[in-house]
Short mmCIF file of C-alpha atoms and ligand atoms in Angstrom, two decimals:
data_model
loop_
_atom_site.label_atom_id
_atom_site.label_comp_id
_atom_site.label_asym_id
_atom_site.label_seq_id
_atom_site.Cartn_x
_atom_site.Cartn_y
_atom_site.Cartn_z
CA MET A 1287 0.10 -0.13 -0.15
CA ALA A 1288 1.27 3.35 -1.38
CA SER A 1289 0.51 4.99 2.03
CA SER A 1290 2.10 2.96 4.08
CA ALA A 1291 5.28 3.00 2.43
CA THR A 1292 7.08 5.91 3.64
CA PHE A 1293 9.46 5.14 6.56
CA THR A 1294 12.45 5.85 5.52
CA LEU A 1295 13.96 9.17 6.56
CA PHE A 1296 15.82 11.43 4.68
CA ILE A 1297 18.45 13.70 6.38
CA SER A 1298 19.40 16.53 4.08
CA THR A 1299 23.34 16.29 3.46
CA SER A 1300 24.14 20.18 4.59
CA LEU A 1301 23.56 18.73 8.08
CA LEU A 1302 26.25 15.90 7.51
CA LEU A 1303 29.37 16.92 9.42
CA LEU A 1304 31.46 18.86 7.07
CA LEU A 1305 34.82 18.48 9.38
CA LEU A 1306 37.61 20.74 8.33
CA CYS A 1307 40.55 17.87 7.64
CA SER A 1308 43.27 20.47 6.38
CA LEU A 1309 45.26 22.98 8.26
CA LYS A 1310 46.88 25.73 6.51
CA LYS A 1311 50.32 24.78 6.84
CA GLY A 1312 53.19 27.56 6.64
CA ASP A 1313 53.71 30.09 9.32
CA ALA A 1314 51.82 28.91 12.09
CA LEU A 1315 53.65 27.38 14.54
CA GLU A 1316 53.45 23.33 15.05
CA GLY A 1317 51.73 24.04 18.43
CA ARG A 1318 49.13 25.76 17.61
CA GLN A 1319 48.39 23.64 14.99
CA ALA A 1320 48.06 20.95 17.04
CA THR A 1321 45.37 22.53 18.94
CA GLU A 1322 43.87 23.59 16.73
CA SER A 1323 42.95 20.31 14.74
CA ARG A 1324 41.85 18.48 18.80
CA ARG A 1325 39.66 21.89 18.52
CA LEU A 1326 38.44 21.24 14.94
CA GLN A 1327 37.88 17.07 16.00
CA HIS A 1328 35.79 18.20 18.56
CA ALA A 1329 33.88 20.62 16.64
CA HIS A 1330 31.43 20.61 13.46
CA THR A 1331 32.20 23.40 10.86
CA VAL A 1332 28.92 23.84 9.45
CA LYS A 1333 27.37 26.51 6.85
CA ILE A 1334 24.88 28.85 8.64
CA SER A 1335 22.22 27.90 6.19
CA SER A 1336 22.33 24.50 7.74
CA LEU A 1337 21.25 25.70 10.85
CA LEU A 1338 17.73 26.79 10.01
CA PRO A 1339 14.83 25.34 9.55
CA ALA A 1340 14.67 24.05 5.73
CA SER A 1341 11.24 24.97 4.24
CA VAL A 1342 10.86 22.04 2.00
CA CYS A 1343 9.91 18.22 3.11
CA THR A 1344 12.73 16.25 1.83
CA SER A 1345 10.44 12.67 3.15
CA THR A 1346 11.39 9.89 0.50
CA LYS A 1347 9.66 6.65 0.18
CA GLY A 1348 11.90 3.70 1.76
CA ASN A 1349 11.48 0.31 2.22
CA ILE A 1350 8.33 -1.10 3.70
CA LYS A 1351 8.98 -2.15 7.86
CA LYS A 1352 6.59 -3.75 9.81
CA ALA A 1353 4.22 -2.09 11.71
CA SER A 1354 6.22 1.23 10.93
CA LEU A 1355 4.81 4.65 11.05
CA LYS A 1356 5.56 7.59 9.43
CA VAL A 1357 6.67 10.60 12.02
CA VAL A 1358 6.36 14.48 10.65
CA HIS A 1359 7.30 17.33 12.84
CA ARG A 1360 3.66 19.65 13.43
CA HIS A 1361 5.44 22.51 12.15
CA GLY A 1362 7.98 21.41 9.53
CA PRO A 1363 7.75 21.43 5.70
CA CYS A 1364 6.22 17.76 5.63
CA SER A 1365 3.32 18.39 8.46
CA GLN A 1366 -0.20 19.49 6.13
CA LEU A 1367 -1.34 20.61 9.71
CA SER A 1368 1.28 23.49 8.82
CA LYS A 1369 -0.24 24.61 6.03
CA ASP A 1370 -2.04 27.02 8.21
CA LYS A 1371 1.19 29.50 8.84
CA ALA A 1372 -0.83 32.52 10.39
CA ASN A 1373 -1.45 30.41 13.48
CA ALA A 1374 1.62 28.51 13.45
CA PRO A 1375 3.26 29.57 16.91
CA THR A 1376 6.18 31.37 16.96
CA LEU A 1377 9.87 29.41 18.69
CA SER A 1378 9.04 31.73 21.71
CA GLU A 1379 5.59 30.57 21.64
CA ILE A 1380 6.83 26.89 21.54
CA LEU A 1381 9.40 27.55 24.17
CA SER A 1382 6.94 28.34 26.63
CA HIS A 1383 5.05 25.71 25.38
CA ASP A 1384 7.67 23.36 26.54
CA GLN A 1385 7.91 25.17 29.87
CA SER A 1386 4.23 24.61 30.91
CA ARG A 1387 4.61 20.93 29.79
CA VAL A 1388 7.98 20.90 31.46
CA ASN A 1389 6.35 22.19 34.82
CA SER A 1390 3.49 20.24 34.90
CA ILE A 1391 5.50 16.64 34.19
CA GLN A 1392 7.92 17.86 37.20
CA SER A 1393 4.92 18.58 38.74
CA ARG A 1394 4.07 15.13 38.57
CA ILE A 1395 7.00 13.67 39.42
CA ALA A 1396 7.60 14.67 43.15
CA PHE A 1397 10.78 13.30 44.04
CA ASN A 1398 9.84 14.73 48.25
CA SER A 1399 6.85 16.45 49.49
CA ARG A 1400 8.81 19.69 49.32
CA LYS A 1401 6.81 20.19 45.60
CA ASN A 1402 3.11 20.25 44.43
CA SER A 1403 1.28 21.00 41.47
CA LEU A 1404 -0.32 24.18 43.08
CA GLU A 1405 4.00 25.28 43.83
CA ASP A 1406 5.00 25.44 40.34
CA SER A 1407 4.36 29.10 39.27
CA GLN A 1408 7.79 30.28 39.54
CA ALA A 1409 9.56 28.91 36.55
CA THR A 1410 5.84 30.01 34.43
CA LEU A 1411 6.13 31.91 31.01
CA PRO A 1412 3.67 33.50 29.03
CA SER A 1413 1.38 30.73 27.53
CA LYS A 1414 -1.49 31.88 25.75
CA SER A 1415 -2.53 28.55 24.96
CA GLY A 1416 -2.03 27.47 28.23
CA SER A 1417 -1.12 23.97 26.81
CA SER A 1418 1.09 22.01 28.58
CA LEU A 1419 2.20 19.52 26.15
CA GLY A 1420 3.66 22.16 23.74
CA SER A 1421 3.37 22.16 20.10
CA GLY A 1422 6.97 21.31 19.29
CA ASN A 1423 5.79 17.58 18.51
CA TYR A 1424 6.01 15.10 16.24
CA PHE A 1425 3.09 13.33 15.50
CA VAL A 1426 1.77 9.87 13.37
CA THR A 1427 -0.88 9.12 11.51
CA VAL A 1428 -3.11 5.52 12.62
CA GLY A 1429 -6.26 4.43 11.45
CA LEU A 1430 -9.36 4.49 13.93
CA GLY A 1431 -13.11 2.14 13.35
CA SER A 1432 -14.35 0.36 10.54
CA PRO A 1433 -14.27 1.48 7.89
CA LYS A 1434 -10.82 3.35 9.20
CA LYS A 1435 -10.35 6.96 9.57
CA ASP A 1436 -7.28 8.40 9.14
CA LEU A 1437 -6.09 10.56 12.20
CA SER A 1438 -3.16 12.93 13.11
CA LEU A 1439 -2.36 12.08 16.77
CA ILE A 1440 0.69 13.91 18.79
CA PHE A 1441 2.54 10.61 19.90
CA ASP A 1442 4.02 10.91 23.65
CA THR A 1443 6.20 8.89 25.55
CA GLY A 1444 4.96 11.41 28.92
CA SER A 1445 1.66 9.55 29.00
CA ASP A 1446 -0.32 6.92 28.32
CA LEU A 1447 -4.28 7.34 27.41
CA THR A 1448 -5.07 7.40 23.83
CA TRP A 1449 -7.76 9.84 22.74
CA THR A 1450 -9.34 11.62 19.76
CA GLN A 1451 -11.82 14.27 19.19
CA CYS A 1452 -14.90 12.32 18.80
CA GLU A 1453 -18.43 13.48 17.42
CA PRO A 1454 -21.30 14.09 18.56
CA CYS A 1455 -18.36 16.36 20.58
CA VAL A 1456 -20.71 17.32 23.12
CA ARG A 1457 -19.47 20.05 24.59
CA TYR A 1458 -16.64 21.34 22.53
CA CYS A 1459 -13.92 20.15 19.51
CA TYR A 1460 -11.28 22.42 18.64
CA LYS A 1461 -10.36 22.38 14.94
CA GLN A 1462 -8.38 19.28 13.65
CA GLN A 1463 -6.97 18.94 10.14
CA GLU A 1464 -8.91 15.43 9.26
CA PRO A 1465 -13.01 14.77 9.88
CA THR A 1466 -13.99 14.05 13.56
CA PHE A 1467 -13.77 10.32 14.53
CA ASP A 1468 -17.14 9.19 14.39
CA PRO A 1469 -18.23 6.17 16.76
CA SER A 1470 -21.77 6.01 15.35
CA LYS A 1471 -20.55 5.20 11.86
CA SER A 1472 -18.00 2.60 12.76
CA ALA A 1473 -19.27 -0.66 12.91
CA THR A 1474 -16.70 -1.83 15.76
CA TYR A 1475 -16.86 1.17 18.45
CA SER A 1476 -18.34 0.59 21.48
CA ASN A 1477 -18.32 2.30 25.05
CA ILE A 1478 -16.67 0.86 28.14
CA THR A 1479 -19.55 0.32 30.83
CA CYS A 1480 -18.59 2.24 34.49
CA THR A 1481 -18.62 -1.18 36.35
CA SER A 1482 -16.25 -2.64 33.72
CA PRO A 1483 -12.95 -3.35 35.59
CA LEU A 1484 -11.27 -1.61 32.03
CA CYS A 1485 -12.93 1.40 33.32
CA SER A 1486 -11.33 1.70 37.00
CA GLN A 1487 -7.81 1.36 35.32
CA LEU A 1488 -8.28 4.75 34.13
CA SER A 1489 -7.73 6.63 37.42
CA SER A 1490 -3.73 5.49 37.20
CA ALA A 1491 -3.61 6.54 33.24
CA THR A 1492 -5.39 9.35 33.83
CA GLY A 1493 -4.45 10.46 37.02
CA ASN A 1494 -8.56 11.24 37.81
CA SER A 1495 -11.16 8.58 38.71
CA PRO A 1496 -13.50 7.62 36.20
CA GLY A 1497 -17.11 9.13 36.33
CA CYS A 1498 -19.88 8.18 34.64
CA SER A 1499 -22.54 9.09 32.38
CA SER A 1500 -26.15 6.60 32.33
CA THR A 1501 -23.57 3.26 31.62
CA THR A 1502 -20.80 4.76 29.59
CA CYS A 1503 -17.10 5.06 31.59
CA LEU A 1504 -16.32 8.37 31.67
CA TYR A 1505 -12.72 9.62 31.48
CA GLY A 1506 -10.95 13.11 32.18
CA ILE A 1507 -7.28 13.67 31.16
CA GLN A 1508 -5.86 17.63 32.36
CA TYR A 1509 -2.35 18.04 31.06
CA GLY A 1510 -1.81 21.98 32.81
CA ASP A 1511 -3.53 25.04 33.23
CA GLN A 1512 -6.43 24.95 30.52
CA SER A 1513 -5.31 21.87 28.77
CA PHE A 1514 -7.81 18.54 29.25
CA SER A 1515 -9.94 16.18 27.17
CA VAL A 1516 -12.73 14.55 28.61
CA GLY A 1517 -15.45 12.13 27.06
CA TYR A 1518 -16.84 8.51 25.95
CA PHE A 1519 -14.00 5.40 27.47
CA GLY A 1520 -14.73 3.05 24.81
CA LYS A 1521 -13.24 0.61 22.64
CA GLU A 1522 -12.35 0.35 19.06
CA LYS A 1523 -10.47 -1.38 15.73
CA LEU A 1524 -6.70 0.51 15.85
CA THR A 1525 -4.78 0.35 12.35
CA LEU A 1526 -1.24 0.80 12.66
CA THR A 1527 -0.13 -0.19 9.11
CA SER A 1528 -2.47 -2.18 6.32
CA THR A 1529 -0.59 -5.28 8.30
CA ASP A 1530 -0.99 -4.20 11.77
CA VAL A 1531 -4.40 -4.24 13.54
CA VAL A 1532 -5.17 -3.76 17.17
CA ASN A 1533 -8.86 -5.04 17.73
CA ASP A 1534 -10.89 -3.65 20.86
CA PHE A 1535 -8.37 -1.07 21.49
CA LEU A 1536 -8.73 0.83 24.56
CA PHE A 1537 -9.10 4.71 24.07
CA GLY A 1538 -10.98 8.54 24.63
CA CYS A 1539 -13.83 9.01 23.00
CA GLY A 1540 -12.96 13.08 23.59
CA GLN A 1541 -16.34 15.15 24.01
CA ASN A 1542 -14.88 18.06 25.44
CA ASN A 1543 -10.91 19.09 24.55
CA GLN A 1544 -9.41 22.15 24.36
CA GLY A 1545 -6.47 23.71 24.44
CA LEU A 1546 -4.32 21.72 23.40
CA PHE A 1547 -3.21 20.25 19.35
CA ARG A 1548 -4.47 22.50 17.61
CA GLY A 1549 -4.16 20.74 14.15
CA THR A 1550 -3.80 16.81 14.98
CA ALA A 1551 -6.96 15.41 16.20
CA GLY A 1552 -5.80 13.97 19.54
CA LEU A 1553 -2.74 11.96 21.02
CA LEU A 1554 -0.97 8.55 20.88
CA GLY A 1555 -0.16 7.67 24.99
CA LEU A 1556 3.19 5.97 24.35
CA GLY A 1557 3.50 5.71 28.57
CA ARG A 1558 4.42 2.56 30.49
CA ASP A 1559 1.22 2.55 32.23
CA LYS A 1560 -1.58 -0.35 31.37
CA LEU A 1561 -3.62 1.61 29.26
CA SER A 1562 -0.72 3.30 26.85
CA LEU A 1563 -0.92 1.70 23.94
CA VAL A 1564 3.06 -0.07 24.50
CA SER A 1565 0.84 -2.26 27.55
CA GLN A 1566 -2.32 -2.75 24.98
CA THR A 1567 -0.08 -4.26 22.36
CA SER A 1568 2.62 -6.14 24.35
CA GLN A 1569 1.47 -9.88 23.14
CA LYS A 1570 2.21 -8.21 19.92
CA TYR A 1571 5.24 -6.02 20.17
CA GLY A 1572 6.61 -7.25 23.29
CA LYS A 1573 6.61 -3.96 24.54
CA TYR A 1574 9.54 -2.98 22.29
CA PHE A 1575 9.54 -0.02 19.67
CA SER A 1576 11.96 2.47 18.39
CA TYR A 1577 11.60 5.94 16.62
CA CYS A 1578 13.78 8.11 14.67
CA LEU A 1579 12.94 11.92 15.23
CA PRO A 1580 13.49 13.85 11.89
CA SER A 1581 16.04 17.23 12.03
CA MET A 1582 15.26 20.67 10.84
CA SER A 1583 11.41 19.86 10.61
CA SER A 1584 12.69 19.35 7.02
CA SER A 1585 12.32 15.71 6.73
CA THR A 1586 10.27 12.78 8.31
CA GLY A 1587 11.15 9.77 10.57
CA HIS A 1588 9.51 6.45 11.77
CA LEU A 1589 7.71 4.88 14.98
CA THR A 1590 8.14 1.28 14.88
CA PHE A 1591 6.81 -1.50 16.84
CA GLY A 1592 7.91 -4.88 17.98
CA ASN A 1593 11.26 -5.88 17.31
CA SER A 1594 12.75 -6.67 13.81
CA GLY A 1595 15.96 -6.69 14.63
CA THR A 1596 18.00 -3.96 16.56
CA SER A 1597 19.85 -1.70 14.00
CA SER A 1598 23.64 -1.93 14.66
CA GLY A 1599 24.94 0.31 16.32
CA VAL A 1600 22.13 0.46 19.46
CA LYS A 1601 23.84 0.85 22.44
CA PHE A 1602 21.57 -0.19 25.64
CA THR A 1603 21.60 2.06 28.77
CA PRO A 1604 19.51 0.06 31.86
CA LEU A 1605 15.58 1.61 32.15
CA LEU A 1606 14.54 2.73 35.31
CA THR A 1607 11.35 3.20 36.63
CA ASP A 1608 9.87 5.12 39.52
CA SER A 1609 7.54 3.80 41.89
CA GLN A 1610 5.79 7.12 42.09
CA SER A 1611 5.53 7.68 38.61
CA PRO A 1612 5.30 4.61 36.87
CA SER A 1613 4.46 6.25 33.44
CA PHE A 1614 7.90 8.04 32.83
CA TYR A 1615 11.06 6.17 31.33
CA PHE A 1616 13.76 7.03 33.78
CA ILE A 1617 17.30 7.23 31.76
CA ASP A 1618 20.29 7.49 34.02
CA ILE A 1619 22.91 10.21 33.08
CA THR A 1620 26.72 10.02 34.12
CA ALA A 1621 28.57 12.49 32.33
CA ILE A 1622 28.59 15.25 29.37
CA SER A 1623 31.49 16.59 27.64
CA VAL A 1624 31.32 19.58 25.66
CA GLY A 1625 34.29 20.20 22.31
CA GLY A 1626 35.75 17.03 23.99
CA ARG A 1627 36.33 18.25 27.42
CA SER A 1628 34.31 16.22 30.48
CA LEU A 1629 32.28 18.53 32.45
CA SER A 1630 33.28 18.75 35.98
CA ILE A 1631 29.67 17.58 37.16
CA SER A 1632 29.44 15.31 40.22
CA LYS A 1633 27.31 11.97 39.17
CA SER A 1634 25.06 13.21 42.87
CA VAL A 1635 23.86 16.29 40.24
CA PHE A 1636 22.43 13.94 38.24
CA SER A 1637 21.15 11.39 40.41
CA THR A 1638 19.36 13.99 42.47
CA ALA A 1639 16.83 14.74 39.98
CA GLY A 1640 16.89 11.66 38.20
CA THR A 1641 16.10 12.02 34.39
CA ILE A 1642 13.39 10.60 31.95
CA ILE A 1643 13.43 10.21 28.84
CA ASP A 1644 10.48 12.72 26.42
CA SER A 1645 9.19 12.38 23.07
CA GLY A 1646 6.63 15.27 24.02
CA THR A 1647 9.27 17.62 26.36
CA VAL A 1648 11.47 19.86 23.16
CA ILE A 1649 14.57 21.54 24.90
CA THR A 1650 16.53 18.78 27.41
CA ARG A 1651 16.18 19.97 30.97
CA LEU A 1652 19.26 19.83 33.45
CA PRO A 1653 19.97 19.87 36.73
CA PRO A 1654 21.00 23.64 37.55
CA ALA A 1655 24.99 22.71 38.16
CA ALA A 1656 25.20 20.78 35.49
CA TYR A 1657 23.51 23.45 32.97
CA SER A 1658 26.01 26.30 34.52
CA ALA A 1659 29.12 23.64 34.18
CA MET A 1660 27.55 22.89 30.15
CA ARG A 1661 26.61 26.34 29.67
CA THR A 1662 30.82 28.00 30.66
CA THR A 1663 32.57 25.70 28.42
CA PHE A 1664 30.22 25.98 25.42
CA ARG A 1665 30.58 29.65 25.72
CA GLN A 1666 34.53 29.51 25.99
CA LEU A 1667 35.02 27.57 23.40
CA MET A 1668 31.93 29.58 21.00
CA LYS A 1669 34.04 33.16 22.04
CA ASN A 1670 34.97 34.13 18.98
CA TYR A 1671 31.54 34.71 18.12
CA PRO A 1672 28.95 37.64 19.43
CA MET A 1673 26.70 36.71 21.52
CA THR A 1674 22.90 38.07 21.30
CA ASP A 1675 19.91 38.00 23.51
CA ALA A 1676 18.21 35.47 25.35
CA LEU A 1677 15.64 33.42 23.22
CA SER A 1678 12.64 33.08 25.72
CA ILE A 1679 14.11 30.10 28.05
CA LEU A 1680 17.88 29.81 26.03
CA ASP A 1681 20.24 32.34 27.63
CA THR A 1682 23.19 31.49 25.52
CA CYS A 1683 22.71 32.75 21.61
CA TYR A 1684 24.66 34.34 19.57
CA ASP A 1685 24.55 36.40 16.29
CA LEU A 1686 25.95 34.63 13.06
CA SER A 1687 24.60 37.15 10.76
CA ASN A 1688 28.26 38.05 9.73
CA TYR A 1689 29.77 34.32 9.05
CA THR A 1690 29.02 31.77 6.77
CA THR A 1691 30.78 28.49 7.85
CA VAL A 1692 30.70 28.41 12.23
CA THR A 1693 32.74 26.11 14.12
CA ILE A 1694 30.16 24.63 17.21
CA PRO A 1695 31.74 22.47 19.97
CA LYS A 1696 30.27 18.58 19.57
CA ILE A 1697 28.61 17.16 22.78
CA ASN A 1698 28.06 13.97 23.74
CA PHE A 1699 26.10 12.53 26.36
CA PHE A 1700 27.01 9.16 28.87
CA PHE A 1701 24.66 7.23 29.92
CA ASN A 1702 24.64 4.45 32.24
CA GLY A 1703 25.84 1.48 30.88
CA ASN A 1704 29.03 3.07 28.97
CA VAL A 1705 26.48 4.64 26.09
CA ASN A 1706 28.18 7.80 24.55
CA VAL A 1707 26.12 9.71 22.28
CA ALA A 1708 27.26 11.98 20.08
CA LEU A 1709 24.26 14.68 19.62
CA ASP A 1710 23.53 15.86 15.96
CA LEU A 1711 24.18 19.37 15.35
CA THR A 1712 20.75 20.29 15.34
CA GLY A 1713 20.36 19.21 19.05
CA ILE A 1714 23.29 21.44 20.04
CA LEU A 1715 21.84 24.71 18.54
CA TYR A 1716 17.83 26.22 18.14
CA ALA A 1717 18.01 28.48 15.56
CA ALA A 1718 15.64 31.54 14.90
CA SER A 1719 17.13 33.37 12.52
CA ALA A 1720 21.07 33.48 11.58
CA SER A 1721 20.86 36.82 14.44
CA GLN A 1722 19.70 34.60 16.80
CA VAL A 1723 21.20 30.92 17.36
CA CYS A 1724 21.04 29.30 20.66
CA LEU A 1725 22.73 26.65 22.54
CA ALA A 1726 19.71 23.79 22.67
CA PHE A 1727 19.32 23.19 27.02
CA ALA A 1728 17.90 24.97 30.04
CA GLY A 1729 18.72 24.58 33.18
CA ASN A 1730 16.08 23.64 35.90
CA SER A 1731 15.33 25.98 39.01
CA ASP A 1732 15.58 23.66 41.67
CA ALA A 1733 18.52 20.86 41.45
CA THR A 1734 15.66 18.12 42.92
CA ASP A 1735 13.36 19.09 39.40
CA VAL A 1736 13.83 16.10 37.41
CA GLY A 1737 15.64 16.44 34.24
CA ILE A 1738 14.37 15.57 30.79
CA PHE A 1739 16.22 14.47 27.66
CA GLY A 1740 14.10 16.63 25.22
CA ASN A 1741 13.40 15.31 21.56
CA VAL A 1742 15.35 18.43 20.15
CA GLN A 1743 18.51 16.16 21.73
CA GLN A 1744 17.12 13.08 19.91
CA GLN A 1745 16.91 14.15 16.39
CA THR A 1746 18.04 11.18 14.15
CA LEU A 1747 18.79 9.14 16.87
CA GLU A 1748 17.21 5.61 16.30
CA VAL A 1749 15.74 5.29 20.36
CA VAL A 1750 14.75 2.13 21.01
CA TYR A 1751 12.67 1.26 24.15
CA ASP A 1752 12.57 -2.20 25.22
CA VAL A 1753 10.52 -1.87 28.11
CA ALA A 1754 10.25 -6.05 28.76
CA GLY A 1755 13.91 -6.04 28.62
CA GLY A 1756 14.73 -2.87 31.06
CA LYS A 1757 16.81 -1.23 28.83
CA LEU A 1758 16.89 1.84 26.37
CA GLY A 1759 19.13 2.05 23.17
CA PHE A 1760 20.40 4.67 21.14
CA GLY A 1761 22.02 4.49 17.58
CA PRO A 1762 23.56 6.97 15.72
CA GLY A 1763 20.49 7.58 13.72
CA LYS A 1764 19.47 9.39 10.58
CA CYS A 1765 16.57 7.34 10.57
CA SER A 1766 17.49 5.43 7.65
C1 NAG B 327 -21.60 5.70 24.38
O1 NAG B 327 -22.49 6.30 25.47
C2 NAG B 327 -22.85 7.38 25.34
C3 NAG B 327 -23.47 8.44 26.74
O2 NAG B 327 -23.99 7.31 27.50
C4 NAG B 327 -24.05 7.63 24.36
O3 NAG B 327 -24.90 8.66 24.11
C5 NAG B 327 -23.69 6.82 23.19
O4 NAG B 327 -24.70 6.56 22.06
C6 NAG B 327 -23.22 5.27 23.23
N1 NAG B 327 -22.68 5.13 22.16
C7 NAG B 327 -22.46 3.23 21.66
C8 NAG B 327 -22.28 3.45 19.95
O5 NAG B 327 -23.49 2.79 22.75
C1 NAG B 328 28.88 42.44 10.84
O1 NAG B 328 29.78 43.49 10.80
C2 NAG B 328 29.63 44.60 9.76
C3 NAG B 328 30.48 45.15 9.66
O2 NAG B 328 31.82 44.30 9.66
C4 NAG B 328 29.64 45.09 11.47
O3 NAG B 328 29.20 46.50 12.05
C5 NAG B 328 28.47 44.59 12.30
O4 NAG B 328 28.85 44.86 14.32
C6 NAG B 328 28.68 42.78 12.14
N1 NAG B 328 27.34 42.19 13.62
C7 NAG B 328 27.83 41.34 14.17
C8 NAG B 328 26.93 40.71 15.04
O5 NAG B 328 28.78 40.83 14.55
#
């Protein structure tokens, strides 16, 4: 089927590292040459133009992989949902939505009684929509019902319940790209009753006790200030690809939906709770999935269920569970290097807060001491470039408008189990324009706030979730 054929990613070659190997011989001293050579070895030398978002979609048709869905960035050129340019969020808006999401995650992962959900206003940036799930997210298109209707859903490893807006939209449905799902036109939809044990599973998946409307189980899930979905809890046939169909998939049929996902039809929950897609398909896919998030919004990636043979070069770090926050995927950062220099950060800095990996958070959040060490070294290695204003939460920005090429320090993350992950250039810099190119990291305001390895840093990596095996893998991706 042509519709399910494109899963391989194409990465713009301009993003490949263009390492300068040759140095001018002549007047420079041997020692200076050696230093320079070492500096370049730990740096990306790239054209400025390659740092800026592309405007052309470069998705290619690849081989059909089993149960593999095409991943698209919502606001990139490959997105049908981004045609509405007037309503597209600015980078600052994306970043302030991102902060709302982080606040909401951090209030859910409370490591001690110091924090509660009402107390987290200190780091709040103005967020007009109040959407805590942010907008810098990736979506996939799945089929729901019989006959199946295509729906574009944000996929989210930070939550569990899958939901979509549903007719008759008893209270409210926001505007979405595809026609709203209508269960009355599907031969396979049925409501879950209030007395069903399935209904009570909603408590842990949503954090809210289920409700009841006549005999139908009601779910409600909120993601922050004004963002929520409320509706009937139902089951339905879910078509991932033409050959991969999940019968009786439990999901939310949203009758009152607000705040978040402008354009998309809802959310695909890939957390670890019982009701997540990962858990509901555990018989079929063994709680194993992987994805590659495309870089620079220019190309498409994949989200693949099941283990069809791990691609070579994938290194695994233990996946940890926090009994207080069982939905999240915890991993351990052990060290960070910038420009080949290992930052001096004591191990306790990372272990105090813990770190989750999240597909929905845009910018990686580090404990304050770790971010400050990173920033100091990065600024030092970038001292030849003029700094400029901060961009929302990003405080280390450069005006590179006078340069055609720049040399950017490489950044590597080390995870428990000797896993060394070299970030793609797009995971190092976040560019609003050539005159405002920023270090794509932010520090938490509190040392006990959980760290988050966000989606900008995951770009072009193959990220493998072997949930049953208790490990998470990173591979040099390029999403192919
Ligand atoms: C599901 O339950 C709602 C509320 O009780 C009802 O309006 C709707 O018709 C039901 N749908 C089906 C297919 O039974
Ligand atoms: C760019 O170059 C011009 C001309 O040399 C100079 O006046 C300006 O300050 C430079 N801008 C930056 C941001 O370096």
